[in-house]
mmCIF file of C-alpha atoms and ligand atoms in Angstrom:
data_model
loop_
_atom_site.group_PDB
_atom_site.id
_atom_site.type_symbol
_atom_site.label_atom_id
_atom_site.label_comp_id
_atom_site.label_asym_id
_atom_site.label_seq_id
_atom_site.Cartn_x
_atom_site.Cartn_y
_atom_site.Cartn_z
ATOM 1 C CA UNK A 1 -15.780 -12.841 21.753
ATOM 2 C CA UNK A 2 -17.901 -10.265 20.115
ATOM 3 C CA UNK A 3 -16.003 -8.940 17.220
ATOM 4 C CA UNK A 4 -18.646 -6.150 16.399
ATOM 5 C CA UNK A 5 -18.340 -4.864 19.975
ATOM 6 C CA UNK A 6 -14.481 -4.781 19.661
ATOM 7 C CA UNK A 7 -14.711 -2.706 16.555
ATOM 8 C CA UNK A 8 -15.969 0.252 18.519
ATOM 9 C CA UNK A 9 -12.769 0.114 20.571
ATOM 10 C CA UNK A 10 -10.293 0.582 17.762
ATOM 11 C CA UNK A 11 -10.023 4.302 18.045
ATOM 12 C CA UNK A 12 -6.657 5.974 18.437
ATOM 13 C CA UNK A 13 -5.872 8.912 20.593
ATOM 14 C CA UNK A 14 -7.342 11.176 17.946
ATOM 15 C CA UNK A 15 -10.567 9.376 17.803
ATOM 16 C CA UNK A 16 -9.779 7.934 14.388
ATOM 17 C CA UNK A 17 -11.009 4.326 13.734
ATOM 18 C CA UNK A 18 -7.978 2.101 12.825
ATOM 19 C CA UNK A 19 -9.309 -0.883 10.882
ATOM 20 C CA UNK A 20 -6.770 -1.230 8.125
ATOM 21 C CA UNK A 21 -3.357 -2.896 8.213
ATOM 22 C CA UNK A 22 -0.770 -2.869 5.494
ATOM 23 C CA UNK A 23 1.450 -5.912 5.681
ATOM 24 C CA UNK A 24 4.801 -6.079 4.025
ATOM 25 C CA UNK A 25 5.572 -9.726 3.252
ATOM 26 C CA UNK A 26 9.025 -9.223 1.924
ATOM 27 C CA UNK A 27 11.742 -6.509 1.399
ATOM 28 C CA UNK A 28 12.765 -8.330 -1.931
ATOM 29 C CA UNK A 29 11.761 -7.058 -5.298
ATOM 30 C CA UNK A 30 12.152 -7.982 -8.925
ATOM 31 C CA UNK A 31 12.396 -4.292 -9.919
ATOM 32 C CA UNK A 32 14.755 -1.492 -8.842
ATOM 33 C CA UNK A 33 12.606 1.660 -8.915
ATOM 34 C CA UNK A 34 14.825 4.731 -8.684
ATOM 35 C CA UNK A 35 12.702 6.290 -5.932
ATOM 36 C CA UNK A 36 12.259 3.142 -3.769
ATOM 37 C CA UNK A 37 14.986 0.510 -4.191
ATOM 38 C CA UNK A 38 17.704 1.547 -6.510
ATOM 39 C CA UNK A 39 20.414 -0.981 -7.460
ATOM 40 C CA UNK A 40 23.011 -1.797 -4.829
ATOM 41 C CA UNK A 41 20.852 -1.729 -1.747
ATOM 42 C CA UNK A 42 21.383 -4.270 1.026
ATOM 43 C CA UNK A 43 18.589 -6.488 1.982
ATOM 44 C CA UNK A 44 17.726 -8.004 5.359
ATOM 45 C CA UNK A 45 18.396 -11.639 6.432
ATOM 46 C CA UNK A 46 15.681 -14.125 5.485
ATOM 47 C CA UNK A 47 15.414 -15.218 9.110
ATOM 48 C CA UNK A 48 14.390 -11.693 10.126
ATOM 49 C CA UNK A 49 11.311 -11.908 7.840
ATOM 50 C CA UNK A 50 8.089 -12.912 9.412
ATOM 51 C CA UNK A 51 6.869 -16.458 8.481
ATOM 52 C CA UNK A 52 3.261 -16.811 7.159
ATOM 53 C CA UNK A 53 2.337 -18.412 10.533
ATOM 54 C CA UNK A 54 3.695 -15.339 12.355
ATOM 55 C CA UNK A 55 1.740 -13.007 10.005
ATOM 56 C CA UNK A 56 -1.415 -15.018 10.631
ATOM 57 C CA UNK A 57 -0.928 -14.831 14.432
ATOM 58 C CA UNK A 58 -0.627 -11.108 14.177
ATOM 59 C CA UNK A 59 -3.683 -10.731 12.060
ATOM 60 C CA UNK A 60 -5.715 -13.105 14.265
ATOM 61 C CA UNK A 61 -4.830 -11.021 17.341
ATOM 62 C CA UNK A 62 -5.362 -7.644 15.625
ATOM 63 C CA UNK A 63 -8.695 -8.679 14.106
ATOM 64 C CA UNK A 64 -9.891 -8.912 17.710
ATOM 65 C CA UNK A 65 -8.967 -5.299 18.162
ATOM 66 C CA UNK A 66 -10.812 -4.186 15.137
ATOM 67 C CA UNK A 67 -8.544 -4.706 12.093
ATOM 68 C CA UNK A 68 -10.916 -5.513 9.231
ATOM 69 C CA UNK A 69 -9.031 -4.884 5.977
ATOM 70 C CA UNK A 70 -5.567 -5.911 4.912
ATOM 71 C CA UNK A 71 -3.339 -4.754 2.079
ATOM 72 C CA UNK A 72 -0.473 -7.177 1.192
ATOM 73 C CA UNK A 73 2.632 -5.221 -0.020
ATOM 74 C CA UNK A 74 6.386 -5.305 0.067
ATOM 75 C CA UNK A 75 9.025 -5.104 -1.621
ATOM 76 C CA UNK A 76 7.217 -6.994 -4.300
ATOM 77 C CA UNK A 77 4.768 -9.422 -2.597
ATOM 78 C CA UNK A 78 4.449 -11.719 -5.543
ATOM 79 C CA UNK A 79 8.199 -12.641 -5.394
ATOM 80 C CA UNK A 80 7.444 -14.357 -2.078
ATOM 81 C CA UNK A 81 6.585 -17.931 -2.718
ATOM 82 C CA UNK A 82 3.091 -18.777 -1.541
ATOM 83 C CA UNK A 83 1.828 -15.244 -1.371
ATOM 84 C CA UNK A 84 -1.608 -16.147 -2.892
ATOM 85 C CA UNK A 85 -1.895 -18.913 -0.349
ATOM 86 C CA UNK A 86 -1.118 -16.475 2.480
ATOM 87 C CA UNK A 87 -3.994 -14.247 1.175
ATOM 88 C CA UNK A 88 -6.362 -17.169 1.405
ATOM 89 C CA UNK A 89 -5.305 -17.968 4.916
ATOM 90 C CA UNK A 90 -5.692 -14.362 6.031
ATOM 91 C CA UNK A 91 -9.179 -14.195 4.391
ATOM 92 C CA UNK A 92 -10.296 -17.180 6.501
ATOM 93 C CA UNK A 93 -9.545 -15.387 9.685
ATOM 94 C CA UNK A 94 -12.768 -14.340 11.569
ATOM 95 C CA UNK A 95 -13.304 -10.596 11.380
ATOM 96 C CA UNK A 96 -11.199 -10.019 8.276
ATOM 97 C CA UNK A 97 -13.462 -8.592 5.595
ATOM 98 C CA UNK A 98 -11.134 -7.723 2.778
ATOM 99 C CA UNK A 99 -7.598 -8.731 1.644
ATOM 100 C CA UNK A 100 -6.069 -6.800 -1.384
ATOM 101 C CA UNK A 101 -2.636 -6.614 -2.770
ATOM 102 C CA UNK A 102 -0.354 -3.993 -4.342
ATOM 103 C CA UNK A 103 2.063 -5.310 -7.007
ATOM 104 C CA UNK A 104 4.332 -4.078 -9.690
ATOM 105 C CA UNK A 105 2.559 -6.395 -11.952
ATOM 106 C CA UNK A 106 5.574 -8.266 -13.373
ATOM 107 C CA UNK A 107 4.521 -11.653 -12.057
ATOM 108 C CA UNK A 108 0.882 -10.912 -11.994
ATOM 109 C CA UNK A 109 -0.171 -12.871 -15.077
ATOM 110 C CA UNK A 110 1.127 -16.051 -13.806
ATOM 111 C CA UNK A 111 -0.150 -15.565 -10.306
ATOM 112 C CA UNK A 112 -3.572 -14.308 -11.291
ATOM 113 C CA UNK A 113 -5.356 -17.704 -11.259
ATOM 114 C CA UNK A 114 -4.040 -18.425 -7.701
ATOM 115 C CA UNK A 115 -4.849 -14.910 -6.535
ATOM 116 C CA UNK A 116 -8.386 -15.294 -7.808
ATOM 117 C CA UNK A 117 -8.703 -18.730 -6.226
ATOM 118 C CA UNK A 118 -7.488 -17.318 -2.950
ATOM 119 C CA UNK A 119 -10.294 -14.816 -3.075
ATOM 120 C CA UNK A 120 -8.243 -11.611 -3.411
ATOM 121 C CA UNK A 121 -10.551 -8.638 -3.178
ATOM 122 C CA UNK A 122 -8.577 -6.092 -5.114
ATOM 123 C CA UNK A 123 -5.253 -5.619 -7.022
ATOM 124 C CA UNK A 124 -3.410 -2.389 -7.267
ATOM 125 C CA UNK A 125 -0.848 -2.253 -9.979
ATOM 126 C CA UNK A 126 1.980 0.260 -9.947
ATOM 127 C CA UNK A 127 2.709 1.929 -13.308
ATOM 128 C CA UNK A 128 4.451 5.237 -13.663
ATOM 129 C CA UNK A 129 4.938 5.425 -17.470
ATOM 130 C CA UNK A 130 3.634 4.064 -20.763
ATOM 131 C CA UNK A 131 7.016 4.544 -22.414
ATOM 132 C CA UNK A 132 9.081 1.362 -22.550
ATOM 133 C CA UNK A 133 12.481 3.149 -22.381
ATOM 134 C CA UNK A 134 11.339 5.386 -19.484
ATOM 135 C CA UNK A 135 9.971 2.374 -17.650
ATOM 136 C CA UNK A 136 13.330 0.799 -17.778
ATOM 137 C CA UNK A 137 15.061 4.049 -16.684
ATOM 138 C CA UNK A 138 12.524 4.299 -13.676
ATOM 139 C CA UNK A 139 12.240 0.518 -12.788
ATOM 140 C CA UNK A 140 15.602 -0.777 -13.791
ATOM 141 C CA UNK A 141 14.240 -3.476 -16.108
ATOM 142 C CA UNK A 142 12.401 -3.736 -19.404
ATOM 143 C CA UNK A 143 9.093 -5.133 -18.105
ATOM 144 C CA UNK A 144 6.437 -2.721 -19.388
ATOM 145 C CA UNK A 145 5.010 -5.354 -21.823
ATOM 146 C CA UNK A 146 4.358 -7.933 -19.035
ATOM 147 C CA UNK A 147 2.835 -5.311 -16.857
ATOM 148 C CA UNK A 148 0.532 -4.035 -19.552
ATOM 149 C CA UNK A 149 -0.813 -7.399 -20.383
ATOM 150 C CA UNK A 150 -1.202 -8.261 -16.698
ATOM 151 C CA UNK A 151 -3.401 -5.111 -16.308
ATOM 152 C CA UNK A 152 -5.811 -6.260 -19.003
ATOM 153 C CA UNK A 153 -5.832 -9.789 -17.578
ATOM 154 C CA UNK A 154 -6.530 -8.476 -14.133
ATOM 155 C CA UNK A 155 -9.496 -6.276 -15.360
ATOM 156 C CA UNK A 156 -10.835 -9.270 -17.377
ATOM 157 C CA UNK A 157 -10.649 -11.521 -14.333
ATOM 158 C CA UNK A 158 -13.306 -9.410 -12.628
ATOM 159 C CA UNK A 159 -11.091 -8.621 -9.584
ATOM 160 C CA UNK A 160 -11.246 -4.882 -8.658
ATOM 161 C CA UNK A 161 -8.137 -3.380 -10.300
ATOM 162 C CA UNK A 162 -6.535 0.012 -9.719
ATOM 163 C CA UNK A 163 -3.507 1.534 -11.308
ATOM 164 C CA UNK A 164 -1.126 3.606 -8.963
ATOM 165 C CA UNK A 165 1.031 6.160 -10.618
ATOM 166 C CA UNK A 166 3.663 7.922 -8.537
ATOM 167 C CA UNK A 167 3.865 11.423 -10.005
ATOM 168 C CA UNK A 168 7.343 13.058 -10.349
ATOM 169 C CA UNK A 169 7.951 16.511 -11.701
ATOM 170 C CA UNK A 170 9.905 16.377 -15.039
ATOM 171 C CA UNK A 171 9.730 12.684 -15.212
ATOM 172 C CA UNK A 172 6.181 11.463 -15.898
ATOM 173 C CA UNK A 173 3.946 14.509 -15.875
ATOM 174 C CA UNK A 174 3.940 14.611 -19.683
ATOM 175 C CA UNK A 175 2.051 11.287 -19.583
ATOM 176 C CA UNK A 176 -0.789 12.209 -17.265
ATOM 177 C CA UNK A 177 -3.420 12.204 -20.079
ATOM 178 C CA UNK A 178 -2.164 8.957 -21.528
ATOM 179 C CA UNK A 179 -2.107 7.263 -18.111
ATOM 180 C CA UNK A 180 -5.619 8.669 -17.129
ATOM 181 C CA UNK A 181 -6.910 7.247 -20.434
ATOM 182 C CA UNK A 182 -6.243 3.801 -19.258
ATOM 183 C CA UNK A 183 -9.438 4.126 -17.327
ATOM 184 C CA UNK A 184 -11.440 5.099 -20.394
ATOM 185 C CA UNK A 185 -12.075 1.670 -21.868
ATOM 186 C CA UNK A 186 -11.203 -0.339 -18.814
ATOM 187 C CA UNK A 187 -13.405 -0.900 -15.815
ATOM 188 C CA UNK A 188 -10.493 0.203 -13.500
ATOM 189 C CA UNK A 189 -9.440 3.290 -11.579
ATOM 190 C CA UNK A 190 -6.137 5.187 -12.291
ATOM 191 C CA UNK A 191 -4.726 6.983 -9.312
ATOM 192 C CA UNK A 192 -2.061 9.704 -9.181
ATOM 193 C CA UNK A 193 0.008 9.571 -6.004
ATOM 194 C CA UNK A 194 2.197 12.335 -4.937
ATOM 195 C CA UNK A 195 5.823 11.279 -4.331
ATOM 196 C CA UNK A 196 6.489 11.370 -0.549
ATOM 197 C CA UNK A 197 9.792 12.468 0.887
ATOM 198 C CA UNK A 198 10.543 8.949 2.324
ATOM 199 C CA UNK A 199 13.634 6.912 1.426
ATOM 200 C CA UNK A 200 14.946 7.587 -1.952
ATOM 201 C CA UNK A 201 11.726 9.422 -2.704
ATOM 202 C CA UNK A 202 13.414 12.458 -1.232
ATOM 203 C CA UNK A 203 15.601 12.617 -4.358
ATOM 204 C CA UNK A 204 12.462 13.438 -6.513
ATOM 205 C CA UNK A 205 10.128 16.365 -6.684
ATOM 206 C CA UNK A 206 6.534 15.386 -6.466
ATOM 207 C CA UNK A 207 4.133 16.710 -9.030
ATOM 208 C CA UNK A 208 1.242 18.638 -7.533
ATOM 209 C CA UNK A 209 -2.040 16.647 -7.784
ATOM 210 C CA UNK A 210 -4.070 19.934 -7.921
ATOM 211 C CA UNK A 211 -2.238 20.937 -11.061
ATOM 212 C CA UNK A 212 -2.762 17.449 -12.581
ATOM 213 C CA UNK A 213 -6.496 17.667 -11.792
ATOM 214 C CA UNK A 214 -6.765 21.124 -13.508
ATOM 215 C CA UNK A 215 -4.909 19.752 -16.584
ATOM 216 C CA UNK A 216 -7.256 16.807 -16.745
ATOM 217 C CA UNK A 217 -10.343 19.068 -16.337
ATOM 218 C CA UNK A 218 -9.090 21.100 -19.305
ATOM 219 C CA UNK A 219 -8.894 17.845 -21.313
ATOM 220 C CA UNK A 220 -12.172 16.531 -20.090
ATOM 221 C CA UNK A 221 -14.661 19.265 -19.167
ATOM 222 C CA UNK A 222 -17.028 16.662 -17.806
ATOM 223 C CA UNK A 223 -14.568 15.495 -15.175
ATOM 224 C CA UNK A 224 -16.459 15.883 -11.788
ATOM 225 C CA UNK A 225 -16.274 14.403 -8.277
ATOM 226 C CA UNK A 226 -17.211 10.771 -7.919
ATOM 227 C CA UNK A 227 -18.561 10.334 -4.479
ATOM 228 C CA UNK A 228 -19.018 6.485 -4.652
ATOM 229 C CA UNK A 229 -16.784 4.353 -2.294
ATOM 230 C CA UNK A 230 -13.754 2.961 -4.107
ATOM 231 C CA UNK A 231 -11.654 1.399 -1.278
ATOM 232 C CA UNK A 232 -10.054 2.023 2.086
ATOM 233 C CA UNK A 233 -7.784 4.875 1.397
ATOM 234 C CA UNK A 234 -7.569 8.619 1.154
ATOM 235 C CA UNK A 235 -7.965 8.845 -2.649
ATOM 236 C CA UNK A 236 -10.414 11.512 -3.961
ATOM 237 C CA UNK A 237 -12.045 10.441 -7.180
ATOM 238 C CA UNK A 238 -13.344 12.060 -10.316
ATOM 239 C CA UNK A 239 -15.163 10.616 -13.292
ATOM 240 C CA UNK A 240 -15.444 11.836 -16.809
ATOM 241 C CA UNK A 241 -18.162 11.176 -19.260
ATOM 242 C CA UNK A 242 -17.358 8.111 -21.500
ATOM 243 C CA UNK A 243 -14.955 6.720 -18.956
ATOM 244 C CA UNK A 244 -15.498 3.234 -17.531
ATOM 245 C CA UNK A 245 -13.215 3.853 -14.562
ATOM 246 C CA UNK A 246 -12.469 6.802 -12.301
ATOM 247 C CA UNK A 247 -9.412 9.055 -11.830
ATOM 248 C CA UNK A 248 -8.157 9.167 -8.197
ATOM 249 C CA UNK A 249 -5.779 11.567 -6.454
ATOM 250 C CA UNK A 250 -3.737 10.669 -3.338
ATOM 251 C CA UNK A 251 -2.288 13.986 -2.329
ATOM 252 C CA UNK A 252 -0.350 13.182 0.915
ATOM 253 C CA UNK A 253 2.014 16.102 0.245
ATOM 254 C CA UNK A 254 -0.151 18.962 -1.013
ATOM 255 C CA UNK A 255 -3.277 18.044 0.960
ATOM 256 C CA UNK A 256 -2.758 16.304 4.338
ATOM 257 C CA UNK A 257 -5.427 13.651 4.946
ATOM 258 C CA UNK A 258 -4.132 12.553 8.384
ATOM 259 C CA UNK A 259 -7.415 13.382 10.153
ATOM 260 C CA UNK A 260 -9.023 10.481 8.350
ATOM 261 C CA UNK A 261 -6.120 8.125 8.582
ATOM 262 C CA UNK A 262 -7.292 4.552 9.319
ATOM 263 C CA UNK A 263 -4.132 2.480 9.125
ATOM 264 C CA UNK A 264 -1.107 0.924 10.716
ATOM 265 C CA UNK A 265 1.809 -0.895 8.904
ATOM 266 C CA UNK A 266 3.471 -4.189 9.670
ATOM 267 C CA UNK A 267 6.934 -4.315 8.160
ATOM 268 C CA UNK A 268 8.353 -7.545 6.732
ATOM 269 C CA UNK A 269 10.694 -7.799 9.827
ATOM 270 C CA UNK A 270 7.768 -7.504 12.254
ATOM 271 C CA UNK A 271 7.730 -3.944 13.295
ATOM 272 C CA UNK A 272 4.252 -2.362 13.759
ATOM 273 C CA UNK A 273 4.531 1.261 12.374
ATOM 274 C CA UNK A 274 2.163 3.927 13.347
ATOM 275 C CA UNK A 275 2.963 6.520 10.656
ATOM 276 C CA UNK A 276 5.097 6.493 7.550
ATOM 277 C CA UNK A 277 6.809 9.688 8.559
ATOM 278 C CA UNK A 278 8.310 8.550 11.857
ATOM 279 C CA UNK A 279 10.701 5.722 12.672
ATOM 280 C CA UNK A 280 8.764 4.771 15.856
ATOM 281 C CA UNK A 281 7.216 1.289 15.950
ATOM 282 C CA UNK A 282 6.652 -1.727 18.149
ATOM 283 C CA UNK A 283 8.784 -4.775 17.809
ATOM 284 C CA UNK A 284 6.098 -7.376 17.236
ATOM 285 C CA UNK A 285 8.522 -10.113 16.200
ATOM 286 C CA UNK A 286 10.122 -10.329 19.635
ATOM 287 C CA UNK A 287 6.725 -11.284 21.052
ATOM 288 C CA UNK A 288 6.171 -13.780 18.215
ATOM 289 C CA UNK A 289 9.482 -15.494 18.837
ATOM 290 C CA UNK A 290 9.638 -15.217 22.651
ATOM 291 C CA UNK A 291 10.344 -18.649 24.062
ATOM 292 C CA UNK A 292 8.076 -20.177 26.675
ATOM 293 C CA UNK A 293 4.796 -18.393 25.685
ATOM 294 C CA UNK A 294 1.700 -20.223 24.673
ATOM 295 C CA UNK A 295 -0.230 -19.146 21.556
ATOM 296 C CA UNK A 296 -2.949 -17.601 23.689
ATOM 297 C CA UNK A 297 -0.402 -15.634 25.864
ATOM 298 C CA UNK A 298 1.215 -14.312 22.682
ATOM 299 C CA UNK A 299 -2.130 -13.248 21.372
ATOM 300 C CA UNK A 300 -2.974 -11.321 24.501
ATOM 301 C CA UNK A 301 0.450 -9.540 24.331
ATOM 302 C CA UNK A 302 -0.066 -8.810 20.676
ATOM 303 C CA UNK A 303 -3.479 -7.297 21.359
ATOM 304 C CA UNK A 304 -2.109 -5.223 24.199
ATOM 305 C CA UNK A 305 0.662 -3.847 21.925
ATOM 306 C CA UNK A 306 -1.991 -2.999 19.237
ATOM 307 C CA UNK A 307 -3.939 -1.035 21.891
ATOM 308 C CA UNK A 308 -0.740 0.808 22.978
ATOM 309 C CA UNK A 309 0.008 1.533 19.361
ATOM 310 C CA UNK A 310 -3.394 3.248 18.961
ATOM 311 C CA UNK A 311 -2.243 5.623 21.723
ATOM 312 C CA UNK A 312 1.146 6.203 20.107
ATOM 313 C CA UNK A 313 -0.164 6.914 16.642
ATOM 314 C CA UNK A 314 0.889 10.476 15.779
ATOM 315 C CA UNK A 315 -1.728 13.110 14.920
ATOM 316 C CA UNK A 316 -0.188 13.798 11.589
ATOM 317 C CA UNK A 317 2.792 13.468 9.336
ATOM 318 C CA UNK A 318 5.385 16.260 8.861
ATOM 319 C CA UNK A 319 6.259 15.952 5.145
ATOM 320 C CA UNK A 320 6.238 19.743 4.901
ATOM 321 C CA UNK A 321 9.199 19.880 7.268
ATOM 322 C CA UNK A 322 11.726 17.318 6.087
ATOM 323 C CA UNK A 323 13.989 17.928 9.185
ATOM 324 C CA UNK A 324 11.334 16.479 11.407
ATOM 325 C CA UNK A 325 10.874 13.193 9.422
ATOM 326 C CA UNK A 326 12.596 10.688 11.570
ATOM 327 C CA UNK A 327 11.942 7.647 9.299
ATOM 328 C CA UNK A 328 15.157 7.015 7.387
ATOM 329 C CA UNK A 329 14.284 3.565 6.118
ATOM 330 C CA UNK A 330 13.504 3.175 2.352
ATOM 331 C CA UNK A 331 9.976 2.438 1.200
ATOM 332 C CA UNK A 332 10.721 -1.205 0.166
ATOM 333 C CA UNK A 333 11.919 -1.841 3.830
ATOM 334 C CA UNK A 334 8.812 -0.156 5.300
ATOM 335 C CA UNK A 335 6.291 -1.585 2.950
ATOM 336 C CA UNK A 336 4.773 1.052 0.686
HETATM 337 N N1 LIG B 401 6.184 -3.589 -5.247
HETATM 338 C C1 LIG B 401 4.851 -3.226 -5.062
HETATM 339 C C2 LIG B 401 4.495 -2.086 -5.957
HETATM 340 O O1 LIG B 401 5.329 -1.495 -6.599
HETATM 341 O O2 LIG B 401 3.176 -1.857 -6.084
HETATM 342 C C3 LIG B 401 4.486 -2.842 -3.615
HETATM 343 C C4 LIG B 401 5.469 -2.047 -2.842
HETATM 344 S S1 LIG B 401 5.680 -0.428 -3.438
HETATM 345 C C5 LIG B 401 6.764 0.217 -2.170
HETATM 346 C C6 LIG B 401 4.110 0.303 -3.121
HETATM 347 C C7 LIG B 401 3.917 1.577 -3.825
HETATM 348 O O3 LIG B 401 4.658 2.612 -3.224
HETATM 349 C C8 LIG B 401 4.223 1.691 -5.264
HETATM 350 O O4 LIG B 401 3.053 2.193 -5.972
HETATM 351 C C9 LIG B 401 5.337 2.701 -5.305
HETATM 352 O O5 LIG B 401 5.206 3.509 -6.560
HETATM 353 C C10 LIG B 401 4.934 3.567 -4.135
HETATM 354 N N2 LIG B 401 6.121 4.351 -3.630
HETATM 355 C C11 LIG B 401 7.354 4.008 -3.248
HETATM 356 N N3 LIG B 401 8.065 4.919 -2.795
HETATM 357 C C12 LIG B 401 7.261 6.099 -2.701
HETATM 358 C C13 LIG B 401 7.344 7.331 -2.343
HETATM 359 N N4 LIG B 401 8.485 7.823 -1.855
HETATM 360 N N5 LIG B 401 6.256 8.183 -2.379
HETATM 361 C C14 LIG B 401 5.070 7.754 -2.898
HETATM 362 N N6 LIG B 401 4.936 6.467 -3.344
HETATM 363 C C15 LIG B 401 5.945 5.663 -3.311
HETATM 364 FE FE1 LIG B 402 9.888 -2.759 -6.132
HETATM 365 FE FE2 LIG B 402 7.499 -1.665 -5.759
HETATM 366 FE FE3 LIG B 402 9.731 -0.515 -4.785
HETATM 367 FE FE4 LIG B 402 9.402 -0.529 -7.343
HETATM 368 S S1 LIG B 402 8.097 0.498 -5.886
HETATM 369 S S2 LIG B 402 11.261 -1.076 -6.306
HETATM 370 S S3 LIG B 402 8.304 -2.388 -7.640
HETATM 371 S S4 LIG B 402 8.898 -2.415 -4.147
#
C-alpha cells in the first residue's frame, strides 16, 4: 500500500483535504465546566465507549485513507486509565505523523512523564481564568493551582504547549491581558476561542475575537501577524515584541473558517462526525462490533465509511442561525 498516494484521495466533496481526526476517548471528566458539562448530567454506559483496540483499528483504517494527525480529547482524556499508552500505540501506526492531546490540566503533572515517554507531540491546556474563585465558579472545582503548575511543567518538558481560553462576554473578558501575558515569559501560545453555540455553550455569549485583538493591539503596539506554522487548526496567530510565545485566535463564530476545514471527529461511543454543527454521523462502532467479520473485512468497511463521510461532510457550519443547528449533544459527549 502506498500511503503517500492515498493522501491525494482524502479530499471531501468541497475539495478540502481531510487529514486530521479528533478522537474522544471518554465522556467522563473531573471538572464540571458550566458551558460544557454542568453538574447533574447523565453519562453513557462504559460498554458503549470504544476500547483502545477499537480506536486503534479505526485509526489504522483511516490512516490508509489519509488521516495523518490525531488529537486525543474527551471529556477529560487523562481520566481514562492508560491514555498515554494509547497515544504511544496510535503514534506507532504507519502513516500517523502526529498525536496531540487537549486536557484541562488537572491530572497533567502526574501524567506528564508517561505522556513524554509515549511521544506526545503537543499538549493543549484549557484555562479560562487566572482567578481562583472564578475558576471554581466556571469549572465546578478549585483546581487552578494544579493547572498552573502543570502548565509550567509542560513547558519545561519541551513538549509543544498551548493554552486554550474559551472567551465569554462578561465572564472572562476582563482577563484577556493577563491570560495573553502567560505567553510573555513562556515558550507557549495562548489562544482565544470564541464560545460556540453547542451544548451548554448556547447559554453563554461569546466574546468577539476581533475586539480582543484590538484591545491587545492597544496594549502591545508591536503585536503583528505571525505567519509561522503552529499546528493543524484554524487559529490565526500574532506575536508581540518581547513575547516568547504567540497569541492565537480561533474565531469560529465571527469569522467562519470552514473553507479550510481539515477534520472529522470520532466520539467516545464510536460515531464519526463530519461537522460540529450537525448531528449527522456514521455509526462506526457497529462495524467494529459486528460478529463474524475478520479484521481485514472490518478495515475495508471502515475505509469505505470514511470515504462516504468525505462526501457527506457539509460545506460549512451554521452557527449564525441557531435554528439550523441540528447537533443537540453537549460538547463533552461529542469531544471538543
Ligand atoms: N477536557 C478537555 C479540555 O477541557 O481541554 C478536553 C475536552 S473539552 C470539551 C475541549 C475544549 O472545548 C476545551 O478547551 C473547552 O473549553 C472547549 N469547549 C467546550 N465547549 C465549548 C463551546 N461551546 N464552544 C467553544 N469551546 C468549547
Ligand atoms: Fe471537562 Fe473539558 Fe468539558 Fe471542562 S471543557 S467539563 S474540562 S470536558
